Amino acid sequence: MEVTGDTDVSYFREIDVNTAELKGTLYVTDSVTKAKQLRDAGEAVLIYFHDGNGKEDFSDFTFGVEDPENLEADYVERVYRRLKSLPWNILETRRCLIRETTPEDVEDFFRIYSDPAITEFMEGLYPDQEQEKEYIREYIKRIYTFYEFGVWTVVEKSSGTVIGRAGFSYREGYDEPELGFIIGVPWQRKGYGEEVCRGILDYGTGKLGFQEINALAETRNEASLKLCDKLGFQAVQELYIGERDYFLLKYFKEI
């Protein structure tokens, strides 16, 4: 699309983002000047890279494409969400929505982690909510933006309540992603953990292409070990980490 009034612009496109939850516009341009103007006005901007603008400095912009005319709707929505600081919805199970975590979830996390049963087998949160919110902000920038996966928030669809966290991370020294999960005490023993983890494992082996997925559970954490067994994990090694005994478990993609 030609745009008059700006000789720096040879391509400019407005893409409507229109879903049940979102209404907005993603702007696509090959001009660094136009891109900065739009961004400074609070708009979501996607850069079009081509031979003619290869020497321009687009280092301030996170997202760019080489074929702006054939963008999938899912990609457009996700870029718009990221640039507008809106969480991506990852997947849904029968009773739960798994979405990216936001700083606003921290108050719910503190409520969940306040039960001593939660931190018996896992690390707690930062002592101050603002510290935890800052950690989440950095996590969004450094993990979600560049890996497109991580540990997510679990929401009960019927009530809209945050009931836990689950997702993937990488542990130092291991090549395979690791499944982690936590369901708040009021929602335990109701099948939420199995339901959520099965959905995430399917997402990991399908959408993300993982062939093997690890899990780490303390040898005395009977509930987690029982769930991992239901999910199809196999114990392959016993480890001693930080004065605690763990089982390393593995899940293999079905062929």
Tab-separated table of C-alpha atoms in Angstrom:
chain	number	residue	atom	x	y	z
A	1	MET	CA	0.000	0.000	0.000
A	2	GLU	CA	1.454	3.345	-0.983
A	3	VAL	CA	1.370	6.135	1.582
A	4	THR	CA	1.709	9.760	0.570
A	5	GLY	CA	3.244	12.474	2.712
A	6	ASP	CA	6.189	10.391	3.899
A	7	THR	CA	8.902	9.621	1.370
A	8	ASP	CA	10.487	7.187	3.819
A	9	VAL	CA	7.492	4.844	3.528
A	10	SER	CA	7.076	2.454	0.620
A	11	TYR	CA	4.887	-0.063	2.455
A	12	PHE	CA	2.160	0.541	5.009
A	13	ARG	CA	-0.662	-1.733	6.057
A	14	GLU	CA	-3.298	-1.764	8.771
A	15	ILE	CA	-4.482	-5.186	9.948
A	16	ASP	CA	-7.631	-5.393	12.034
A	17	VAL	CA	-7.418	-7.580	15.123
A	18	ASN	CA	-11.003	-8.551	15.788
A	19	THR	CA	-11.817	-11.454	18.097
A	20	ALA	CA	-14.326	-12.083	20.844
A	21	GLU	CA	-11.812	-10.619	23.314
A	22	LEU	CA	-9.829	-8.109	21.240
A	23	LYS	CA	-10.432	-5.223	18.915
A	24	GLY	CA	-7.522	-3.196	17.596
A	25	THR	CA	-5.100	-2.572	14.762
A	26	LEU	CA	-1.646	-3.945	14.017
A	27	TYR	CA	0.344	-1.590	11.791
A	28	VAL	CA	2.906	-2.979	9.350
A	29	THR	CA	5.512	-0.660	7.849
A	30	ASP	CA	8.983	-0.753	6.314
A	31	SER	CA	9.809	2.756	7.547
A	32	VAL	CA	11.735	3.267	10.771
A	33	THR	CA	10.401	6.832	10.977
A	34	LYS	CA	6.787	5.753	10.595
A	35	ALA	CA	7.294	2.834	12.971
A	36	LYS	CA	8.630	5.117	15.705
A	37	GLN	CA	5.781	7.581	15.214
A	38	LEU	CA	3.211	4.815	15.607
A	39	ARG	CA	4.957	3.217	18.566
A	40	ASP	CA	5.299	6.570	20.337
A	41	ALA	CA	1.556	7.028	19.843
A	42	GLY	CA	0.957	3.742	21.660
A	43	GLU	CA	0.252	1.632	18.582
A	44	ALA	CA	1.329	-1.954	17.866
A	45	VAL	CA	3.890	-2.015	15.039
A	46	LEU	CA	5.273	-4.890	12.975
A	47	ILE	CA	8.300	-4.227	10.753
A	48	TYR	CA	8.469	-5.356	7.136
A	49	PHE	CA	12.068	-6.268	6.289
A	50	HIS	CA	13.275	-6.195	2.678
A	51	ASP	CA	16.396	-5.414	0.675
A	52	GLY	CA	15.517	-1.739	0.440
A	53	ASN	CA	15.545	-1.063	4.190
A	54	GLY	CA	18.330	-3.421	5.226
A	55	LYS	CA	20.511	-0.543	6.429
A	56	GLU	CA	17.815	0.994	8.652
A	57	ASP	CA	18.146	0.565	12.426
A	58	PHE	CA	15.127	-1.381	13.676
A	59	SER	CA	16.841	-2.619	16.839
A	60	ASP	CA	14.171	-0.976	19.019
A	61	PHE	CA	11.465	-3.212	17.527
A	62	THR	CA	10.820	-6.783	18.590
A	63	PHE	CA	8.827	-8.227	15.692
A	64	GLY	CA	9.447	-8.222	11.957
A	65	VAL	CA	8.485	-10.242	8.876
A	66	GLU	CA	9.658	-10.675	5.300
A	67	ASP	CA	6.231	-11.524	3.833
A	68	PRO	CA	3.646	-9.126	5.268
A	69	GLU	CA	0.897	-10.099	2.826
A	70	ASN	CA	0.555	-13.667	4.081
A	71	LEU	CA	0.315	-13.336	7.842
A	72	GLU	CA	-1.752	-15.907	9.710
A	73	ALA	CA	-4.478	-14.565	11.974
A	74	ASP	CA	-3.034	-16.403	14.993
A	75	TYR	CA	0.359	-14.751	14.476
A	76	VAL	CA	-1.213	-11.301	14.070
A	77	GLU	CA	-3.183	-11.711	17.294
A	78	ARG	CA	-0.157	-12.927	19.245
A	79	VAL	CA	2.075	-10.082	18.050
A	80	TYR	CA	-0.656	-7.581	18.880
A	81	ARG	CA	-1.086	-9.085	22.350
A	82	ARG	CA	2.654	-8.996	23.035
A	83	LEU	CA	3.041	-5.388	21.889
A	84	LYS	CA	-0.005	-4.324	23.907
A	85	SER	CA	1.159	-6.243	27.002
A	86	LEU	CA	-1.805	-8.601	26.826
A	87	PRO	CA	-1.244	-12.267	27.776
A	88	TRP	CA	-1.369	-14.973	25.138
A	89	ASN	CA	-3.991	-17.646	25.655
A	90	ILE	CA	-2.028	-20.883	25.280
A	91	LEU	CA	-4.681	-23.601	25.405
A	92	GLU	CA	-7.933	-24.678	26.988
A	93	THR	CA	-8.911	-27.887	28.688
A	94	ARG	CA	-12.443	-28.890	29.640
A	95	ARG	CA	-12.412	-26.808	32.809
A	96	CYS	CA	-9.348	-24.588	32.557
A	97	LEU	CA	-7.696	-21.854	30.525
A	98	ILE	CA	-3.906	-21.882	30.440
A	99	ARG	CA	-2.567	-18.433	29.587
A	100	GLU	CA	0.567	-16.395	30.031
A	101	THR	CA	1.172	-14.959	33.465
A	102	THR	CA	0.732	-11.237	34.125
A	103	PRO	CA	1.884	-9.087	37.063
A	104	GLU	CA	-1.778	-8.874	38.076
A	105	ASP	CA	-1.693	-12.605	38.880
A	106	VAL	CA	0.791	-12.098	41.698
A	107	GLU	CA	-1.849	-11.377	44.342
A	108	ASP	CA	-3.497	-14.725	43.503
A	109	PHE	CA	-0.123	-16.488	43.619
A	110	PHE	CA	0.525	-15.139	47.108
A	111	ARG	CA	-2.851	-16.484	48.182
A	112	ILE	CA	-2.064	-19.934	46.724
A	113	TYR	CA	1.482	-20.082	48.098
A	114	SER	CA	0.383	-19.012	51.584
A	115	ASP	CA	-0.617	-22.615	52.309
A	116	PRO	CA	2.442	-24.425	53.770
A	117	ALA	CA	1.555	-27.559	51.780
A	118	ILE	CA	2.471	-25.741	48.552
A	119	THR	CA	6.027	-24.826	49.550
A	120	GLU	CA	6.806	-28.161	51.211
A	121	PHE	CA	8.227	-29.466	47.922
A	122	MET	CA	8.918	-26.309	45.935
A	123	GLU	CA	10.421	-22.846	46.195
A	124	GLY	CA	8.255	-19.992	47.380
A	125	LEU	CA	7.769	-16.517	45.947
A	126	TYR	CA	9.730	-13.351	46.611
A	127	PRO	CA	8.897	-11.985	50.077
A	128	ASP	CA	7.451	-8.781	48.604
A	129	GLN	CA	4.698	-8.676	45.977
A	130	GLU	CA	6.370	-5.846	44.068
A	131	GLN	CA	9.535	-7.927	43.752
A	132	GLU	CA	7.492	-10.799	42.344
A	133	LYS	CA	5.695	-8.482	39.903
A	134	GLU	CA	9.028	-7.151	38.640
A	135	TYR	CA	10.236	-10.722	38.195
A	136	ILE	CA	7.117	-11.475	36.118
A	137	ARG	CA	7.670	-8.383	33.953
A	138	GLU	CA	11.230	-9.496	33.198
A	139	TYR	CA	10.039	-13.054	32.605
A	140	ILE	CA	7.585	-11.828	29.959
A	141	LYS	CA	10.329	-9.884	28.167
A	142	ARG	CA	13.063	-12.504	28.348
A	143	ILE	CA	11.212	-15.821	28.274
A	144	TYR	CA	7.755	-15.487	26.707
A	145	THR	CA	8.878	-13.077	23.994
A	146	PHE	CA	11.828	-15.120	22.761
A	147	TYR	CA	10.847	-18.712	23.559
A	148	GLU	CA	7.046	-18.452	23.190
A	149	PHE	CA	6.616	-20.827	26.106
A	150	GLY	CA	7.354	-20.920	29.804
A	151	VAL	CA	5.448	-21.407	33.041
A	152	TRP	CA	1.885	-20.191	32.614
A	153	THR	CA	-1.135	-19.310	34.747
A	154	VAL	CA	-4.007	-21.771	35.187
A	155	VAL	CA	-7.490	-20.251	35.357
A	156	GLU	CA	-10.698	-22.072	36.213
A	157	LYS	CA	-13.034	-21.152	33.349
A	158	SER	CA	-16.308	-21.362	35.271
A	159	SER	CA	-15.234	-18.867	37.943
A	160	GLY	CA	-12.359	-16.973	36.294
A	161	THR	CA	-10.234	-17.762	39.357
A	162	VAL	CA	-6.479	-18.313	39.170
A	163	ILE	CA	-5.986	-21.800	40.627
A	164	GLY	CA	-2.364	-22.594	39.814
A	165	ARG	CA	0.621	-22.516	37.498
A	166	ALA	CA	2.001	-24.997	34.971
A	167	GLY	CA	4.249	-25.094	31.943
A	168	PHE	CA	7.772	-25.718	30.692
A	169	SER	CA	11.211	-24.479	31.683
A	170	TYR	CA	14.813	-25.479	31.071
A	171	ARG	CA	16.996	-26.629	33.933
A	172	GLU	CA	20.718	-25.948	33.743
A	173	GLY	CA	22.585	-29.041	32.609
A	174	TYR	CA	19.670	-30.596	30.725
A	175	ASP	CA	18.748	-30.389	27.047
A	176	GLU	CA	15.110	-31.389	27.470
A	177	PRO	CA	12.335	-29.084	28.713
A	178	GLU	CA	10.958	-29.747	32.176
A	179	LEU	CA	7.286	-29.866	33.100
A	180	GLY	CA	6.352	-28.003	36.262
A	181	PHE	CA	2.929	-27.631	37.855
A	182	ILE	CA	1.162	-26.452	40.976
A	183	ILE	CA	-2.542	-26.464	41.795
A	184	GLY	CA	-3.819	-24.536	44.809
A	185	VAL	CA	-4.949	-26.631	47.772
A	186	PRO	CA	-8.695	-25.834	47.428
A	187	TRP	CA	-8.647	-27.330	43.904
A	188	GLN	CA	-6.552	-30.394	44.625
A	189	ARG	CA	-7.994	-33.928	44.497
A	190	LYS	CA	-10.452	-32.835	41.801
A	191	GLY	CA	-8.487	-33.926	38.746
A	192	TYR	CA	-7.311	-30.437	37.757
A	193	GLY	CA	-3.619	-31.331	37.878
A	194	GLU	CA	-3.986	-34.299	35.529
A	195	GLU	CA	-6.304	-32.387	33.195
A	196	VAL	CA	-3.982	-29.385	32.919
A	197	CYS	CA	-0.775	-31.389	32.590
A	198	ARG	CA	-2.214	-33.642	29.876
A	199	GLY	CA	-3.186	-30.560	27.897
A	200	ILE	CA	0.258	-29.029	28.330
A	201	LEU	CA	2.057	-32.261	27.384
A	202	ASP	CA	-0.038	-32.490	24.204
A	203	TYR	CA	0.813	-28.859	23.449
A	204	GLY	CA	4.502	-29.490	24.074
A	205	THR	CA	4.776	-32.550	21.847
A	206	GLY	CA	2.424	-31.165	19.206
A	207	LYS	CA	2.704	-27.398	18.886
A	208	LEU	CA	6.233	-27.059	20.277
A	209	GLY	CA	7.658	-30.260	18.819
A	210	PHE	CA	9.232	-31.630	22.010
A	211	GLN	CA	10.305	-35.275	21.723
A	212	GLU	CA	11.199	-35.770	25.393
A	213	ILE	CA	10.000	-33.906	28.481
A	214	ASN	CA	11.515	-34.149	31.956
A	215	ALA	CA	9.942	-33.834	35.376
A	216	LEU	CA	11.677	-33.620	38.730
A	217	ALA	CA	9.900	-34.730	41.903
A	218	GLU	CA	11.143	-35.330	45.421
A	219	THR	CA	11.200	-39.008	46.318
A	220	ARG	CA	8.785	-38.357	49.203
A	221	ASN	CA	6.353	-36.255	47.125
A	222	GLU	CA	3.880	-39.067	46.637
A	223	ALA	CA	1.154	-36.941	45.063
A	224	SER	CA	3.407	-35.604	42.289
A	225	LEU	CA	4.947	-39.018	41.653
A	226	LYS	CA	1.505	-40.593	41.378
A	227	LEU	CA	0.383	-37.918	38.913
A	228	CYS	CA	3.545	-38.281	36.820
A	229	ASP	CA	2.930	-42.018	36.646
A	230	LYS	CA	-0.631	-41.398	35.410
A	231	LEU	CA	0.698	-39.012	32.777
A	232	GLY	CA	3.128	-41.618	31.440
A	233	PHE	CA	6.426	-40.434	32.940
A	234	GLN	CA	9.082	-43.000	33.741
A	235	ALA	CA	11.633	-42.647	36.543
A	236	VAL	CA	15.114	-42.900	35.039
A	237	GLN	CA	17.443	-41.601	37.747
A	238	GLU	CA	17.621	-40.655	41.417
A	239	LEU	CA	19.342	-37.347	42.131
A	240	TYR	CA	20.563	-35.524	45.218
A	241	ILE	CA	20.070	-31.755	44.887
A	242	GLY	CA	20.338	-29.222	47.685
A	243	GLU	CA	20.223	-31.890	50.416
A	244	ARG	CA	17.046	-33.400	48.974
A	245	ASP	CA	16.424	-36.621	47.052
A	246	TYR	CA	14.634	-36.422	43.701
A	247	PHE	CA	13.525	-38.709	40.929
A	248	LEU	CA	14.259	-37.563	37.387
A	249	LEU	CA	11.325	-38.701	35.249
A	250	LYS	CA	10.949	-38.700	31.476
A	251	TYR	CA	7.976	-38.478	29.132
A	252	PHE	CA	8.425	-39.574	25.529
A	253	LYS	CA	6.326	-38.405	22.605
A	254	GLU	CA	4.178	-41.191	21.207
A	255	ILE	CA	5.112	-42.213	17.665
